[in-house]
mmCIF file of C-alpha atoms and ligand atoms in Angstrom:
data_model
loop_
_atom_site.group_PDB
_atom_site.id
_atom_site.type_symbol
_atom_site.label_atom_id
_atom_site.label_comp_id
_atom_site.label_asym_id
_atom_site.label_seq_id
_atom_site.Cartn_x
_atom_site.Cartn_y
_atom_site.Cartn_z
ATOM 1 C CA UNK A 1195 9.270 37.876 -17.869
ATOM 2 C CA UNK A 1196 7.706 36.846 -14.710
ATOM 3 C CA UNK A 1197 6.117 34.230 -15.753
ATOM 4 C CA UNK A 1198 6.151 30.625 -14.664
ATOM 5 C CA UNK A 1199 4.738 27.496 -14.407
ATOM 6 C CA UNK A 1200 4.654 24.792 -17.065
ATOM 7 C CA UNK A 1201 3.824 26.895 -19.898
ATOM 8 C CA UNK A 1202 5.315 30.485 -20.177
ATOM 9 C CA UNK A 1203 5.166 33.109 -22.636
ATOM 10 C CA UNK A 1204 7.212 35.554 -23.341
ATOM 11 C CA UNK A 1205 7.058 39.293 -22.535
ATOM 12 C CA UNK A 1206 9.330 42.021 -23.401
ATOM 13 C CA UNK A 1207 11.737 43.494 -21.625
ATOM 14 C CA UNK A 1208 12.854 46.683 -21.126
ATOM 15 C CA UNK A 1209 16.010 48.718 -22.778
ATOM 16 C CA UNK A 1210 17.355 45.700 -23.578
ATOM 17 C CA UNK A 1211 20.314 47.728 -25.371
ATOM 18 C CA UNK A 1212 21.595 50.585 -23.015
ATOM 19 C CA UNK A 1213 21.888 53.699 -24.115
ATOM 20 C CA UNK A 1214 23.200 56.512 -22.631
ATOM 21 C CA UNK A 1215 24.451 59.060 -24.440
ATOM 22 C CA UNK A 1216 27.002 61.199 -22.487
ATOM 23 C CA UNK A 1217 25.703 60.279 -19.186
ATOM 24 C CA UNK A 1218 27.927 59.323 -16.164
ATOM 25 C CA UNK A 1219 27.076 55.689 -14.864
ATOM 26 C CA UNK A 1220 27.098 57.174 -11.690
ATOM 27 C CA UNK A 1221 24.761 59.735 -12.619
ATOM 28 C CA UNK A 1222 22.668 56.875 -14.720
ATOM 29 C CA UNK A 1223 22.910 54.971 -11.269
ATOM 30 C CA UNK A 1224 21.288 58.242 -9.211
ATOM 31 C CA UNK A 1225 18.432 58.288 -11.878
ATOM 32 C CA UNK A 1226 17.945 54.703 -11.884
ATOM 33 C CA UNK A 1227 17.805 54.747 -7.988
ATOM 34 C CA UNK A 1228 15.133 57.532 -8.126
ATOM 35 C CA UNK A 1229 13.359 55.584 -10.502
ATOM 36 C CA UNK A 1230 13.150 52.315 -8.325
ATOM 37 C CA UNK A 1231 12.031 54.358 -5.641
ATOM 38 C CA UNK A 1232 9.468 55.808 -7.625
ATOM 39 C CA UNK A 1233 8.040 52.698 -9.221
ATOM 40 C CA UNK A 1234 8.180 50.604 -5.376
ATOM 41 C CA UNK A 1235 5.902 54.012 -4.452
ATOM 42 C CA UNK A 1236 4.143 53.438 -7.546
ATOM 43 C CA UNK A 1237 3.275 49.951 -7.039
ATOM 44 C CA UNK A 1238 1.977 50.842 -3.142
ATOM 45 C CA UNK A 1239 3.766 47.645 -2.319
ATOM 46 C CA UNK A 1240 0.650 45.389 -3.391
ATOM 47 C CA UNK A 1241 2.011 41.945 -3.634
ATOM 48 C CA UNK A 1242 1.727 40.071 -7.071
ATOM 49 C CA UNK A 1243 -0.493 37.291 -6.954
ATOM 50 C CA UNK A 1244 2.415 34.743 -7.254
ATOM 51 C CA UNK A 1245 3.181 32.231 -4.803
ATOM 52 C CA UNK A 1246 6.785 31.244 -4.444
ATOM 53 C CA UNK A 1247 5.580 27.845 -5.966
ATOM 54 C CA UNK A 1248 4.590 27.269 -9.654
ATOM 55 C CA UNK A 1249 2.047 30.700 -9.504
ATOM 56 C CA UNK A 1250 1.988 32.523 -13.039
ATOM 57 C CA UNK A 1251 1.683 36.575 -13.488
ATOM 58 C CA UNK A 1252 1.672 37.554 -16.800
ATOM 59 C CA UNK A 1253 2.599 41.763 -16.484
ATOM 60 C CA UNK A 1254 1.787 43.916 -19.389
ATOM 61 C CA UNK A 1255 4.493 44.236 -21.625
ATOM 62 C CA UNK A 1256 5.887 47.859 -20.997
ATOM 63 C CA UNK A 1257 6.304 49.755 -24.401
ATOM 64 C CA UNK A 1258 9.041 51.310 -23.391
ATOM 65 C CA UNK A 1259 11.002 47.852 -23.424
ATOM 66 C CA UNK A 1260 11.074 47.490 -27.308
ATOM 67 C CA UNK A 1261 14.547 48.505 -28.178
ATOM 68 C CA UNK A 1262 15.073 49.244 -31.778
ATOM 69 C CA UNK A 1263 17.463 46.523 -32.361
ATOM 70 C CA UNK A 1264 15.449 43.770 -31.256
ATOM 71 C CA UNK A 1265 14.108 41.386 -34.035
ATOM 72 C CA UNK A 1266 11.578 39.728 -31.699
ATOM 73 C CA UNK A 1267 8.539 39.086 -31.471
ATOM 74 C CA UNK A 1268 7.918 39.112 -27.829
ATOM 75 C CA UNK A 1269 4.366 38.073 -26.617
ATOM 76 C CA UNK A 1270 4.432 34.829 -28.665
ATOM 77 C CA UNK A 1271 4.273 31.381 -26.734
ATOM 78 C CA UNK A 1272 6.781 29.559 -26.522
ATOM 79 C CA UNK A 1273 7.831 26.033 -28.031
ATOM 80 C CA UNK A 1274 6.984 22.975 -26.197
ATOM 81 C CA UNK A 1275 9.527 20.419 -24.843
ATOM 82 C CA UNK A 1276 10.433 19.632 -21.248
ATOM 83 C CA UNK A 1277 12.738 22.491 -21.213
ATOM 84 C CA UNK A 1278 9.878 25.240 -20.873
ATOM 85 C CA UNK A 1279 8.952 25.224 -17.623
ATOM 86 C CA UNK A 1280 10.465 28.591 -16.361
ATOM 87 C CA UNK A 1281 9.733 31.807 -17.827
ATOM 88 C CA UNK A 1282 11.206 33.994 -20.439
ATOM 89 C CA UNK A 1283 14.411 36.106 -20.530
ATOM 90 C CA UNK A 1284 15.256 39.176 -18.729
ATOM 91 C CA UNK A 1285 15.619 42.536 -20.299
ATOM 92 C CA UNK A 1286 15.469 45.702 -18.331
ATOM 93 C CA UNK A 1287 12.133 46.770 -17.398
ATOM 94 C CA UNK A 1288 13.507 50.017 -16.146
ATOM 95 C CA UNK A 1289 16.564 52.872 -17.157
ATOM 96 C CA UNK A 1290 18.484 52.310 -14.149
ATOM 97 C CA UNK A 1291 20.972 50.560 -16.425
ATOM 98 C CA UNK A 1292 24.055 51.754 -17.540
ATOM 99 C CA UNK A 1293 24.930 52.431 -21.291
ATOM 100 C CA UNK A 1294 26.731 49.413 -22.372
ATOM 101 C CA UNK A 1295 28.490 51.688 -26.086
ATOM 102 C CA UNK A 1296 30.806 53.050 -23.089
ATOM 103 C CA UNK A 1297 33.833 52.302 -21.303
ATOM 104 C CA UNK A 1298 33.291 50.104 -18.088
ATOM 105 C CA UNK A 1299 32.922 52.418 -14.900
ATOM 106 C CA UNK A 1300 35.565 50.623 -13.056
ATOM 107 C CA UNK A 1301 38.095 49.430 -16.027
ATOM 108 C CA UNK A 1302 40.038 52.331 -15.312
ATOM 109 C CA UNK A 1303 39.863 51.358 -11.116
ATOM 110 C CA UNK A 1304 38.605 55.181 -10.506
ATOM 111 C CA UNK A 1305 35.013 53.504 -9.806
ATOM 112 C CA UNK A 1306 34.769 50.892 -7.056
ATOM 113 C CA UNK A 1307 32.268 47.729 -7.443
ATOM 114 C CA UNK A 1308 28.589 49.070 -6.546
ATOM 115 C CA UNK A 1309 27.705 49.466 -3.101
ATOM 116 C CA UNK A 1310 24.829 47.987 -1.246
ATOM 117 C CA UNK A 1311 21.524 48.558 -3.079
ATOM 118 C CA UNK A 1312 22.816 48.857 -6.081
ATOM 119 C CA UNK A 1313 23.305 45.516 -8.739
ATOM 120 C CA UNK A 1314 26.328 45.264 -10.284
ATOM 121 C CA UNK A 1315 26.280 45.737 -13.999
ATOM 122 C CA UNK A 1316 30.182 45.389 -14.843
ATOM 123 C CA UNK A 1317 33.172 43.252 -14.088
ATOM 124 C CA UNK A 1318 35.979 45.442 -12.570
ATOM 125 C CA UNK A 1319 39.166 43.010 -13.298
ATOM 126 C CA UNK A 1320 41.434 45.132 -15.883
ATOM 127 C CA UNK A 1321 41.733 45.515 -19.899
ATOM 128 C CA UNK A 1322 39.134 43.321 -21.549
ATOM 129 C CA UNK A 1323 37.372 41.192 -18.730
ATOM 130 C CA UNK A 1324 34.774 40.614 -19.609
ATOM 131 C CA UNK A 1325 31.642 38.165 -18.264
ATOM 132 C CA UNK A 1326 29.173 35.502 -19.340
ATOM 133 C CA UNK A 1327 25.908 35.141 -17.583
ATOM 134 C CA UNK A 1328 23.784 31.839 -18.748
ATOM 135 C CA UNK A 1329 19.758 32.512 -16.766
ATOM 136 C CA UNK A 1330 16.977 30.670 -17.166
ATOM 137 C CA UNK A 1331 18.127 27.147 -16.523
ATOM 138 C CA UNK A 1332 19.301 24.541 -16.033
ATOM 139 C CA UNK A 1333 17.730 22.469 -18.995
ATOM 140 C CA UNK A 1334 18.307 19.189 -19.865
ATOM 141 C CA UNK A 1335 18.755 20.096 -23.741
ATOM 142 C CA UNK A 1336 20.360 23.271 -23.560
ATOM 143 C CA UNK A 1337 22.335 23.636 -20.490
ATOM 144 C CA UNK A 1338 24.807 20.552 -21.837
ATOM 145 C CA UNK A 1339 25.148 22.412 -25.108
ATOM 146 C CA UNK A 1340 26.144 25.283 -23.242
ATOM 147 C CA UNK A 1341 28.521 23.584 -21.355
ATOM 148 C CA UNK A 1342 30.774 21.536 -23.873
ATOM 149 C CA UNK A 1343 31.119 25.149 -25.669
ATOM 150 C CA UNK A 1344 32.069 26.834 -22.828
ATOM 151 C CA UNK A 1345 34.872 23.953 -22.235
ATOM 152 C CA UNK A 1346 35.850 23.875 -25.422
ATOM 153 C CA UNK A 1347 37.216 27.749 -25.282
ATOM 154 C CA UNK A 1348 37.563 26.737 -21.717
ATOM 155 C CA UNK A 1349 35.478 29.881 -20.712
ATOM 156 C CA UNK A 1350 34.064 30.185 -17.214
ATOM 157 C CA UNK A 1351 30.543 31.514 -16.647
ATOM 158 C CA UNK A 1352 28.099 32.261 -14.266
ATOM 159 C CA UNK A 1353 25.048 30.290 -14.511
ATOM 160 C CA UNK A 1354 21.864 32.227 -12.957
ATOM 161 C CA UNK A 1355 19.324 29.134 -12.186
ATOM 162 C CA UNK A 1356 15.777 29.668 -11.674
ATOM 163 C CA UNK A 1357 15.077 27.226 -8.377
ATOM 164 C CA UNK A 1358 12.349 25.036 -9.801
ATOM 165 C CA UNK A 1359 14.616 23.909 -12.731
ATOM 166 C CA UNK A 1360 17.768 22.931 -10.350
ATOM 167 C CA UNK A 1361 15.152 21.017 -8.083
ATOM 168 C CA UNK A 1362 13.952 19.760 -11.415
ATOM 169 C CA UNK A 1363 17.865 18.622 -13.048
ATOM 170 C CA UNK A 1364 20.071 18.769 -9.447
ATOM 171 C CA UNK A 1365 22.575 16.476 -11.700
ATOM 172 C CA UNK A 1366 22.993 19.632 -13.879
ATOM 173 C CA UNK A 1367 23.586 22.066 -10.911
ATOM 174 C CA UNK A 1368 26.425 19.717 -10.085
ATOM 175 C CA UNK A 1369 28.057 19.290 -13.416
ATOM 176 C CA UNK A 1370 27.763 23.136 -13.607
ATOM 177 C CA UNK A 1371 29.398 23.918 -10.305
ATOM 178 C CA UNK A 1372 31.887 20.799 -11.168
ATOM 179 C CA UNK A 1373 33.268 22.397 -14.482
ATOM 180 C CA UNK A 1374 34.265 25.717 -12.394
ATOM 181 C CA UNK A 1375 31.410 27.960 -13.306
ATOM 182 C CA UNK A 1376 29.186 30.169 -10.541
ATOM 183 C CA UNK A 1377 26.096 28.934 -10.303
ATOM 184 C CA UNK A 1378 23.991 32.311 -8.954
ATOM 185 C CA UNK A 1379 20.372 32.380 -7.642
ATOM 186 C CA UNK A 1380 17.409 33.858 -10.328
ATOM 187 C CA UNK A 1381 14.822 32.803 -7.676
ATOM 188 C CA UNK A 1382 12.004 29.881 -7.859
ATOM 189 C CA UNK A 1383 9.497 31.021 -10.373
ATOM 190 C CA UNK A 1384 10.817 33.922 -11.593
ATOM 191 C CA UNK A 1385 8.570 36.520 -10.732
ATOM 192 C CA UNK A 1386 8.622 40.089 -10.656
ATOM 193 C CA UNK A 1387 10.267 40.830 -7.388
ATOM 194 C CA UNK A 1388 9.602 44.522 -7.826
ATOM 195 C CA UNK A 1389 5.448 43.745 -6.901
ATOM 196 C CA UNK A 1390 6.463 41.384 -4.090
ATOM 197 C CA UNK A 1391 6.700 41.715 -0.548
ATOM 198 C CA UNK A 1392 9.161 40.716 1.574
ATOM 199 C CA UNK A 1393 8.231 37.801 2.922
ATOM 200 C CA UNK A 1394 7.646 36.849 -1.020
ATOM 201 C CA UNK A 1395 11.426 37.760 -2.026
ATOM 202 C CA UNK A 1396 13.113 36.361 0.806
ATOM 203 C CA UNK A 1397 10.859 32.661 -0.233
ATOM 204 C CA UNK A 1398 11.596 33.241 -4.103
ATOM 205 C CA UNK A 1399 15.232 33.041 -2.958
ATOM 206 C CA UNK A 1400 15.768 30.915 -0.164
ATOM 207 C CA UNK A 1401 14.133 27.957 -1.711
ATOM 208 C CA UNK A 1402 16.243 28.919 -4.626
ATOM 209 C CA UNK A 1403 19.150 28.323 -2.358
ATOM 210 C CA UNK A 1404 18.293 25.557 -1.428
ATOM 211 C CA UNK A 1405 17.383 23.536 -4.479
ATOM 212 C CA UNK A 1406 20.743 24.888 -5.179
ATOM 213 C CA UNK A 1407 22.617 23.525 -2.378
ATOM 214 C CA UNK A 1408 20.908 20.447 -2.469
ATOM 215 C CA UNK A 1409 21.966 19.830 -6.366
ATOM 216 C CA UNK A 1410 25.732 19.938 -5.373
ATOM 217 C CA UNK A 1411 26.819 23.625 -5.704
ATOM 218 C CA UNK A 1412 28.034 26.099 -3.431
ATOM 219 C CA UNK A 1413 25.711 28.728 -1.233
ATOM 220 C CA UNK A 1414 25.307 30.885 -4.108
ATOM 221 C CA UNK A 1415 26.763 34.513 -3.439
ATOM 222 C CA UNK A 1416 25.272 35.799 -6.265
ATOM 223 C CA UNK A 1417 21.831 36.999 -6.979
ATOM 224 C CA UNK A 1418 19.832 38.028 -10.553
ATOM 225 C CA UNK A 1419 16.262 39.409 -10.210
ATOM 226 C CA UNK A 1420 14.455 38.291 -13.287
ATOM 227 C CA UNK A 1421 14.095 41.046 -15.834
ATOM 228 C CA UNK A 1422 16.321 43.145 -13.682
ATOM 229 C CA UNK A 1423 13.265 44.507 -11.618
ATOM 230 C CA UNK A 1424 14.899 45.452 -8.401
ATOM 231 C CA UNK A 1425 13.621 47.156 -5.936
ATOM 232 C CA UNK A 1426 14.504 48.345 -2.584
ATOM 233 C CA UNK A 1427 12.995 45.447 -0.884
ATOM 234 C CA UNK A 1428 15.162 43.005 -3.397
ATOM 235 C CA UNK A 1429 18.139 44.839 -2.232
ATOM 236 C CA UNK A 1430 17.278 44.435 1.412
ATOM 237 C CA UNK A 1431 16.331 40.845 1.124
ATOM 238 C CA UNK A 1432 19.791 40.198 -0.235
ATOM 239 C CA UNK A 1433 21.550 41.569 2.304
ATOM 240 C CA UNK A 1434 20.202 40.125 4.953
ATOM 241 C CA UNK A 1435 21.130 36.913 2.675
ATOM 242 C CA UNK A 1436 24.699 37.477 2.184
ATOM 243 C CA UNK A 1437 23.772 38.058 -2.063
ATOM 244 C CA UNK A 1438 25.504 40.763 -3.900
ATOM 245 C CA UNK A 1439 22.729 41.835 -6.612
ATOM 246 C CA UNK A 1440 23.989 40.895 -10.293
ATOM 247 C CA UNK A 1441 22.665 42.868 -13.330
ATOM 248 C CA UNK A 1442 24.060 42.712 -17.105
ATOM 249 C CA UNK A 1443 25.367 45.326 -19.268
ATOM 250 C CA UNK A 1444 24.540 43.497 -22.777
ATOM 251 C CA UNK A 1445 21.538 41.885 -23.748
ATOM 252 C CA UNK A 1446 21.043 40.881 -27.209
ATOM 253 C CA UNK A 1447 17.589 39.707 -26.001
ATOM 254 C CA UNK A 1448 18.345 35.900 -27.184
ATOM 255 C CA UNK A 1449 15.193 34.627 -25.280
ATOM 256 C CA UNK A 1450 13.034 36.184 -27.444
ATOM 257 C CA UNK A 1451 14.874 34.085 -30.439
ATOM 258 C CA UNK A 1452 15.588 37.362 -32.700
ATOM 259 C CA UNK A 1453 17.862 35.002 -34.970
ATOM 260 C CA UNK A 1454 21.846 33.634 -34.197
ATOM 261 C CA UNK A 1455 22.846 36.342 -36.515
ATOM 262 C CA UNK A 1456 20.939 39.193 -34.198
ATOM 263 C CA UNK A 1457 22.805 37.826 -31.281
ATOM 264 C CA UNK A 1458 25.902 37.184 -32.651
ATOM 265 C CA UNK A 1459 25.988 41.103 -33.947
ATOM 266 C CA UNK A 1460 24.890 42.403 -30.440
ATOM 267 C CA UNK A 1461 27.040 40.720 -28.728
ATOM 268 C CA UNK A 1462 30.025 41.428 -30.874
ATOM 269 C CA UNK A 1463 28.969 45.331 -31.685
ATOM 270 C CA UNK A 1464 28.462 45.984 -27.747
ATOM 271 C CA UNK A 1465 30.602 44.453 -25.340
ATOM 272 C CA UNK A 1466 33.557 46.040 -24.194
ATOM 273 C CA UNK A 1467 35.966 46.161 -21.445
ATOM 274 C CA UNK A 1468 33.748 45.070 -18.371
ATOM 275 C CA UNK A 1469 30.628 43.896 -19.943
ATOM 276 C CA UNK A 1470 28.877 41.462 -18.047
ATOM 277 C CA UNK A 1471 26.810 39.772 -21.255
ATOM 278 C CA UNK A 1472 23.243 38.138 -20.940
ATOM 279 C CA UNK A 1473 22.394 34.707 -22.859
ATOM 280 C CA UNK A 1474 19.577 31.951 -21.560
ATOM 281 C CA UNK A 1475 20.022 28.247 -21.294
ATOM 282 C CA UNK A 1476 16.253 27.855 -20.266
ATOM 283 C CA UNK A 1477 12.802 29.487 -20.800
ATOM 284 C CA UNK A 1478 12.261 27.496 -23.936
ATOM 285 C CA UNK A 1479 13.818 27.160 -27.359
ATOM 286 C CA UNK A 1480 17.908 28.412 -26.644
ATOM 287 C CA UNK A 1481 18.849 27.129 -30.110
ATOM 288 C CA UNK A 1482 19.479 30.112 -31.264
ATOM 289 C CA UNK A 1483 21.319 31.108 -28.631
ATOM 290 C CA UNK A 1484 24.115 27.548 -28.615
ATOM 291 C CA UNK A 1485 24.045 28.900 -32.301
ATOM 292 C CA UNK A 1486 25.426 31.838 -31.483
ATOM 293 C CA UNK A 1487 27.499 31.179 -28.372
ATOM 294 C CA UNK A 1488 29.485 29.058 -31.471
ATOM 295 C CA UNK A 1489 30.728 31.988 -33.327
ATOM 296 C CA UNK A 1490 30.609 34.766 -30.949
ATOM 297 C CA UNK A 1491 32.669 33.300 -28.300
ATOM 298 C CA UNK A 1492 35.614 32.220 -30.584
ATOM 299 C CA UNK A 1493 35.230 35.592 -31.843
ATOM 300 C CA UNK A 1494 35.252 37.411 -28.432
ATOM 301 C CA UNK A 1495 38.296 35.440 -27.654
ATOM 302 C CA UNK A 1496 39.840 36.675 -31.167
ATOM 303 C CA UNK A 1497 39.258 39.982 -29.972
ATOM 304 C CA UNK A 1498 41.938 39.980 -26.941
ATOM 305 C CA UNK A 1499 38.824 39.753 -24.071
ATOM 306 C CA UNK A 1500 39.350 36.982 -21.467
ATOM 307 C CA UNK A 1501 36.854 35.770 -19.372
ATOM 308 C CA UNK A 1502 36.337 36.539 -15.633
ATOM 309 C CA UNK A 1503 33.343 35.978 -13.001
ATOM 310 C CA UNK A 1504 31.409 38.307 -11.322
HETATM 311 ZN ZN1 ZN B 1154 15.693 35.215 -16.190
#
């Protein structure tokens, strides 16, 4: 996570696979809040030492982010290729998320969409909707992949590009918006947002939004903070932008290439009625993951869930 620039590594993330026991998402939301507070306090709002262009921070992995189900090895570099040049996956670097082993808050419509400062972790659209986020790219090996599976089972999805990559392949950003999917803003360099000022955030993402715009897609409406670090000045910087905060509720940590089979079993033992699931076109080697986008979206499909966007 956070790390850019032409050669990143990869970090672990946090939680990756939500648990939450008996807890309320609303009450899992109220802790998580607390928690975001605390860590902005934490943090004394130091800015990182990234730039919104091609700087690097490398954070300490945070122990707490090894879930037991991962089979990574996170901390190891990364494969070479011209697809590397953004930074590892996202995985939760904090417990603000929600269980995903429960029903969707929402499925039922007793719990509205999240309100302002809060990232939305669920689709709310009925019996098993369900959602597909694709982050990291676009990359010139993997994002076409990606796309001729998702038209095969003619599956829309919400691509969250990182800025320097759609400056980078602008003919991608257009065949991506052209085949119907959401292309959603994961800001320039992918940074932690959580250690950056203002002025920082609201760069990260407006050059994001533009590299965007300028490839052929929409104004995005939708924004994902890498690693899901959110903070109160994220939220604030999004508002002011007209972006509704995106998070994931199942994350079978495919970045940190944990095998097809990993993903596939993830995937398929934790998404349910509202899951918004997490895969990564970019950040380096995604074979794995067009390996397992093959079986587990035919199998998804099987299973009676149809596909909606955030
Ligand atoms: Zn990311």
């Amino acid at each position: 996570m956070n790390v850019s620039g032409p050669d990143p590594q990869e970090f672990p993330r946090d939680a990756a696979l939500r648990r939450g026991g008996g807890m309320s998402r609303r009450l899992l939301l109220g802790v998580g809040g607390v928690m975001l507070l605390g860590g902005c306090a934490s943090t004394g709002g130091k800015p990182a030492a990234a730039g919104p262009a091609g700087a690097t921070t490398a954070p300490t992995p945070d122990p707490r982010s090894r879930p037991t189900g991962s089979a990574s090895s996170p901390g190891q570099s990364p494969s070479g290729g011209a697809d590397t040049s953004t930074a590892p996956g996202d995985s939760h670097s904090n417990d603000s998320a929600p269980p995903d082993n429960s029903p969707a808050p929402g499925a039922t419509g007793q719990d509205p969409p999240p309100a302002a400062g809060k990232p939305q972790f669920y689709v709310h659209e009925g019996d098993k909707a369900i959602a597909l986020t694709i982050d990291d790219g676009p990359s010139s090996k993997y994002t076409p992949q990606v796309l001729a599976l998702l038209a095969q089972y003619k599956i829309p999805a919400t691509f969250c590009m990182i800025g320097q990559n759609a400056d980078k392949h602008a003919s991608l950003v257009a065949e991506v918006s052209a085949a119907g999917h959401l292309v959603a803003n994961h800001t320039w360099t992918h940074p932690n947002l959580a250690k950056m000022t203002e002025a920082q955030v609201t760069a990260e993402i407006e050059r994001t939004n533009d590299a965007i715009t300028r490839g052929g897609a929409h104004q995005p409406a939708l924004f994902r903070a890498p690693g899901g670090n959110w903070s109160p000045t994220v939220f604030s910087v999004c508002s002011k932008l007209g972006l509704r905060p995106l998070d994931w509720s199942v994350d079978p940590r495919d970045w940190s290439r944990p095998g097809a089979d990993h993903i596939v079993q993830t995937v398929m033992g934790h998404t349910h009625t509202g899951s918004i699931i997490l895969e990564h076109d970019g950040g380096g080697d995604r074979s794995q993951t067009v390996a397992a986008l093959q079986r587990f979206l035919p199998q998804l499909l099987e299973a009676g869930y149809h596909f909606v966007q955030p």
